[in-house]
Short mmCIF file of C-alpha atoms and ligand atoms in Angstrom, two decimals:
data_model
loop_
_atom_site.label_atom_id
_atom_site.label_comp_id
_atom_site.label_asym_id
_atom_site.label_seq_id
_atom_site.Cartn_x
_atom_site.Cartn_y
_atom_site.Cartn_z
CA UNK M 1 -0.03 0.03 -0.01
CA UNK M 2 1.26 3.48 -0.97
CA UNK M 3 0.16 6.53 0.78
CA UNK M 4 0.86 10.00 -0.38
CA UNK M 5 -0.06 13.41 1.09
CA UNK M 6 -0.55 16.42 -1.17
CA UNK M 7 -1.40 20.04 -0.76
CA UNK M 8 -3.87 21.29 -3.35
CA UNK M 9 -5.09 24.88 -4.09
CA UNK M 10 -8.37 26.18 -5.03
CA UNK M 11 -8.18 29.73 -6.54
CA UNK M 12 -10.21 32.07 -8.66
CA UNK M 13 -12.38 35.21 -8.55
CA UNK M 14 -14.90 36.13 -5.73
CA UNK M 15 -17.97 34.11 -5.80
CA UNK M 16 -17.07 31.59 -8.58
CA UNK M 17 -17.81 28.81 -6.27
CA UNK M 18 -14.50 27.57 -4.97
CA UNK M 19 -15.83 26.81 -1.52
CA UNK M 20 -18.88 25.18 -2.99
CA UNK M 21 -16.84 22.92 -5.30
CA UNK M 22 -14.65 21.99 -2.36
CA UNK M 23 -17.66 21.29 -0.14
CA UNK M 24 -19.12 19.10 -2.84
CA UNK M 25 -15.81 17.25 -3.34
CA UNK M 26 -15.13 16.69 0.34
CA UNK M 27 -18.50 16.46 2.05
CA UNK M 28 -20.98 16.01 -0.84
CA UNK M 29 -23.01 18.92 0.22
CA UNK M 30 -24.10 22.23 -1.31
CA UNK M 31 -25.52 25.47 0.06
CA UNK M 32 -26.97 28.45 -1.88
CA UNK M 33 -25.99 30.74 1.04
CA UNK M 34 -22.93 32.89 0.04
CA UNK M 35 -20.45 33.29 2.85
CA UNK M 36 -17.39 34.78 1.36
CA UNK M 37 -14.15 33.14 2.41
CA UNK M 38 -11.83 35.22 4.37
CA UNK M 39 -8.03 34.63 3.82
CA UNK M 40 -7.97 30.85 3.48
CA UNK M 41 -9.89 27.80 4.65
CA UNK M 42 -8.95 24.14 4.74
CA UNK M 43 -10.46 20.82 4.19
CA UNK M 44 -9.02 17.23 4.23
CA UNK M 45 -10.00 14.42 2.09
CA UNK M 46 -8.70 10.80 1.86
CA UNK M 47 -9.06 9.13 -1.58
CA UNK M 48 -8.49 5.62 -2.30
CA UNK M 49 -7.25 6.24 -5.87
CA UNK M 50 -6.82 2.48 -6.74
CA UNK M 51 -6.44 -0.78 -4.89
CA UNK M 52 -2.96 0.04 -3.45
CA UNK M 53 -2.75 3.87 -3.55
CA UNK M 54 -4.25 6.11 -0.92
CA UNK M 55 -3.94 9.89 -1.22
CA UNK M 56 -4.43 12.31 1.68
CA UNK M 57 -5.39 15.73 0.15
CA UNK M 58 -4.98 18.86 2.14
CA UNK M 59 -7.25 21.41 0.20
CA UNK M 60 -6.45 25.13 0.51
CA UNK M 61 -9.57 27.22 -0.34
CA UNK M 62 -8.24 30.70 -1.06
CA UNK M 63 -10.48 33.65 -0.84
CA UNK M 64 -11.22 35.32 -4.12
CA UNK M 65 -10.61 38.62 -2.44
CA UNK M 66 -6.96 37.66 -1.90
CA UNK M 67 -6.59 38.58 -5.65
CA UNK M 68 -2.86 37.85 -6.44
CA UNK M 69 -2.04 39.74 -3.08
CA UNK M 70 1.19 39.25 -1.09
CA UNK M 71 -0.38 36.59 1.14
CA UNK M 72 -0.84 34.18 -1.70
CA UNK M 73 2.87 33.44 -1.72
CA UNK M 74 2.46 32.10 1.78
CA UNK M 75 -0.70 30.09 0.92
CA UNK M 76 0.69 28.59 -2.21
CA UNK M 77 3.95 27.28 -0.54
CA UNK M 78 4.57 23.55 -1.15
CA UNK M 79 1.32 23.02 -3.10
CA UNK M 80 1.60 20.34 -5.78
CA UNK M 81 -1.68 20.85 -7.57
CA UNK M 82 -4.44 23.41 -8.15
CA UNK M 83 -7.84 24.09 -9.37
CA UNK M 84 -8.70 27.36 -10.98
CA UNK M 85 -12.37 28.15 -10.98
CA UNK M 86 -14.33 30.51 -13.01
CA UNK M 87 -18.10 31.11 -13.20
CA UNK M 88 -19.67 30.50 -16.65
CA UNK M 89 -22.35 33.13 -15.97
CA UNK M 90 -19.63 35.76 -15.59
CA UNK M 91 -17.15 35.55 -18.55
CA UNK M 92 -14.87 38.25 -16.86
CA UNK M 93 -13.89 35.53 -14.28
CA UNK M 94 -12.47 33.40 -17.09
CA UNK M 95 -10.41 36.52 -18.26
CA UNK M 96 -9.06 36.78 -14.69
CA UNK M 97 -7.96 33.07 -14.67
CA UNK M 98 -5.11 34.13 -16.88
CA UNK M 99 -3.79 36.45 -14.00
CA UNK M 100 -4.54 33.87 -11.31
CA UNK M 101 -2.54 31.24 -13.21
CA UNK M 102 0.37 33.63 -13.82
CA UNK M 103 0.41 34.48 -10.18
CA UNK M 104 0.31 30.84 -9.22
CA UNK M 105 3.22 29.78 -11.48
CA UNK M 106 5.33 32.75 -10.40
CA UNK M 107 4.90 31.78 -6.76
CA UNK M 108 5.00 27.91 -6.72
CA UNK M 109 6.78 25.34 -8.85
CA UNK M 110 7.28 21.49 -8.61
CA UNK M 111 10.56 20.97 -6.74
CA UNK M 112 13.57 19.78 -8.76
CA UNK M 113 12.95 21.86 -11.98
CA UNK M 114 9.81 19.91 -12.99
CA UNK M 115 7.98 23.14 -13.91
CA UNK M 116 4.52 24.44 -13.07
CA UNK M 117 2.36 22.42 -10.71
CA UNK M 118 -0.52 20.48 -12.47
CA UNK M 119 -3.40 22.85 -12.70
CA UNK M 120 -7.02 22.19 -13.84
CA UNK M 121 -9.49 24.77 -15.07
CA UNK M 122 -13.06 24.36 -13.71
CA UNK M 123 -16.00 26.02 -15.64
CA UNK M 124 -18.48 26.09 -12.66
CA UNK M 125 -22.25 26.73 -12.41
CA UNK M 126 -23.06 25.01 -15.70
CA UNK M 127 -26.43 24.25 -14.15
CA UNK M 128 -27.20 27.88 -14.65
CA UNK M 129 -26.10 28.30 -18.12
CA UNK M 130 -24.06 26.71 -20.95
CA UNK M 131 -20.31 27.51 -21.06
CA UNK M 132 -19.96 30.47 -23.32
CA UNK M 133 -16.77 28.93 -24.73
CA UNK M 134 -16.74 26.05 -27.24
CA UNK M 135 -14.74 22.97 -26.53
CA UNK M 136 -12.08 24.00 -29.06
CA UNK M 137 -11.78 27.42 -27.36
CA UNK M 138 -11.42 25.78 -23.99
CA UNK M 139 -8.68 23.49 -25.18
CA UNK M 140 -6.87 26.40 -26.82
CA UNK M 141 -7.24 28.33 -23.64
CA UNK M 142 -5.74 25.49 -21.65
CA UNK M 143 -2.76 25.01 -24.04
CA UNK M 144 -2.05 28.82 -24.06
CA UNK M 145 -2.18 29.06 -20.24
CA UNK M 146 -0.67 25.84 -19.24
CA UNK M 147 -3.63 23.95 -17.78
CA UNK M 148 -3.37 20.22 -18.07
CA UNK M 149 -7.21 19.80 -18.42
CA UNK M 150 -10.54 21.52 -18.01
CA UNK M 151 -13.89 20.39 -16.78
CA UNK M 152 -17.38 21.77 -16.87
CA UNK M 153 -18.76 21.39 -13.37
CA UNK M 154 -21.66 22.29 -11.12
CA UNK M 155 -21.10 22.22 -7.36
CA UNK M 156 -24.89 22.52 -7.04
CA UNK M 157 -25.86 19.60 -9.24
CA UNK M 158 -22.78 17.53 -8.54
CA UNK M 159 -21.61 17.53 -12.11
CA UNK M 160 -17.93 16.86 -12.99
CA UNK M 161 -16.37 17.55 -9.53
CA UNK M 162 -15.20 14.02 -8.65
CA UNK M 163 -14.00 13.47 -12.23
CA UNK M 164 -11.88 16.63 -11.99
CA UNK M 165 -10.49 15.54 -8.59
CA UNK M 166 -9.56 12.16 -9.98
CA UNK M 167 -7.83 13.69 -12.91
CA UNK M 168 -5.80 15.99 -10.78
CA UNK M 169 -4.67 13.17 -8.42
CA UNK M 170 -3.68 11.03 -11.48
CA UNK M 171 -1.54 13.83 -12.82
CA UNK M 172 0.22 14.27 -9.51
CA UNK M 173 0.83 10.53 -9.07
CA UNK M 174 2.25 10.45 -12.55
CA UNK M 175 4.63 13.32 -11.63
CA UNK M 176 5.45 11.36 -8.50
CA UNK M 177 6.48 8.23 -10.47
CA UNK M 178 8.59 10.30 -12.81
CA UNK M 179 10.40 11.78 -9.90
CA UNK M 180 10.75 8.43 -8.09
CA UNK M 181 12.36 6.94 -11.30
CA UNK M 182 14.63 9.91 -11.60
CA UNK M 183 15.64 9.51 -7.92
CA UNK M 184 16.50 5.81 -8.43
CA UNK M 185 18.55 6.74 -11.50
CA UNK M 186 20.46 9.31 -9.55
CA UNK M 187 21.06 6.71 -6.76
CA UNK M 188 19.54 8.87 -4.07
CA UNK M 189 22.26 11.50 -4.45
CA UNK M 190 19.95 14.41 -4.98
CA UNK M 191 16.61 12.85 -4.09
CA UNK M 192 13.57 15.13 -4.79
CA UNK M 193 10.40 14.69 -2.78
CA UNK M 194 7.02 16.35 -3.53
CA UNK M 195 6.83 18.27 -0.43
CA UNK M 196 4.65 16.96 2.37
CA UNK M 197 2.30 19.83 3.22
CA UNK M 198 2.88 21.70 6.41
CA UNK M 199 1.03 20.64 9.58
CA UNK M 200 -2.01 22.76 10.14
CA UNK M 201 -2.29 24.41 13.37
CA UNK M 202 -6.14 24.42 13.90
CA UNK M 203 -6.18 27.27 16.43
CA UNK M 204 -4.38 29.63 14.05
CA UNK M 205 -3.83 27.95 10.68
CA UNK M 206 -2.41 31.13 9.17
CA UNK M 207 0.47 31.53 11.53
CA UNK M 208 2.72 28.76 10.95
CA UNK M 209 3.70 28.14 7.36
P1 GTP G 301 -15.18 33.67 -2.25
O1 GTP G 301 -14.87 32.77 -1.03
O2 GTP G 301 -15.72 34.98 -1.90
O3 GTP G 301 -13.93 33.81 -3.05
O4 GTP G 301 -16.22 32.88 -3.15
P2 GTP G 301 -16.25 31.32 -3.66
O5 GTP G 301 -15.53 31.22 -4.88
O6 GTP G 301 -15.83 30.40 -2.50
O7 GTP G 301 -17.78 31.07 -3.93
P3 GTP G 301 -18.84 30.26 -3.11
O8 GTP G 301 -18.51 28.78 -3.13
O9 GTP G 301 -18.99 30.87 -1.72
O10 GTP G 301 -20.18 30.45 -3.95
C1 GTP G 301 -20.71 31.81 -4.24
C2 GTP G 301 -22.13 31.57 -4.57
O11 GTP G 301 -22.25 30.89 -5.78
C3 GTP G 301 -22.96 30.92 -3.48
O12 GTP G 301 -24.22 31.55 -3.37
C4 GTP G 301 -23.16 29.51 -4.05
O13 GTP G 301 -24.28 28.90 -3.56
C5 GTP G 301 -23.16 29.72 -5.63
N1 GTP G 301 -22.76 28.61 -6.28
C6 GTP G 301 -21.53 28.00 -6.18
N2 GTP G 301 -21.44 26.87 -7.00
C7 GTP G 301 -22.60 26.98 -7.80
C8 GTP G 301 -23.14 26.08 -8.83
O14 GTP G 301 -22.50 25.11 -9.29
N3 GTP G 301 -24.40 26.45 -9.37
C9 GTP G 301 -25.07 27.39 -8.89
N4 GTP G 301 -26.26 27.72 -9.35
N5 GTP G 301 -24.62 28.21 -7.86
C10 GTP G 301 -23.38 27.93 -7.38
MG1 MG G 302 -15.09 30.77 -0.74
#
């Protein structure tokens, strides 16, 4: 049995549904009540990815109002995967994804020169209206901005969320095995590990990164 622990970020504009997507993913619940996240929130989820792989996810729900601010560097530290969320009913939130992604890539990278952390674009609230972008436009957007994949999701109607989660975990595990092979080849001289996320201090989670 292999067990891994990863820190995953959820970022994007105010009110795009980051907290809702996370709550759907972790607790399988949804609320229409909007309570804007302040700073950052956390959730943990254990995923049995296949018969002999268990993944412990530490999910960091970053407030939209952080908007590429100075605190994001602290929040992004040691993350190894990310969801970037936009709201299909507000096309501007997709424009802003470009900035969120640039900010992310500037502030966190896979250790050992393996480049940007795997990031997935989520087009949320598709229960409300169709995605204004065509499939081809979405694919081009992903190539241009370095996303490994995109999904149409609805936190409300439970569409696409678990698929997106599985896809991200698979991508991280692939990266993990690439790095493990490289470490073996290097005979342990300069072993790289995908950071274990920092321990959370429940009483003041923001203090101890
Ligand atoms: P901040 O924390 O302020 O950055 O916002 P957020 O991105 O965490 O958004 P949140 O999850 O709080 O959702 C904002 C509003 O959108 C809430 O009223 C949610 O109920 C609603 N919402 C979220 N996801 C969906 C969805 O898939 N469909 C619909 N119809 N509403 C959604
Ligand atoms: Mg929130």
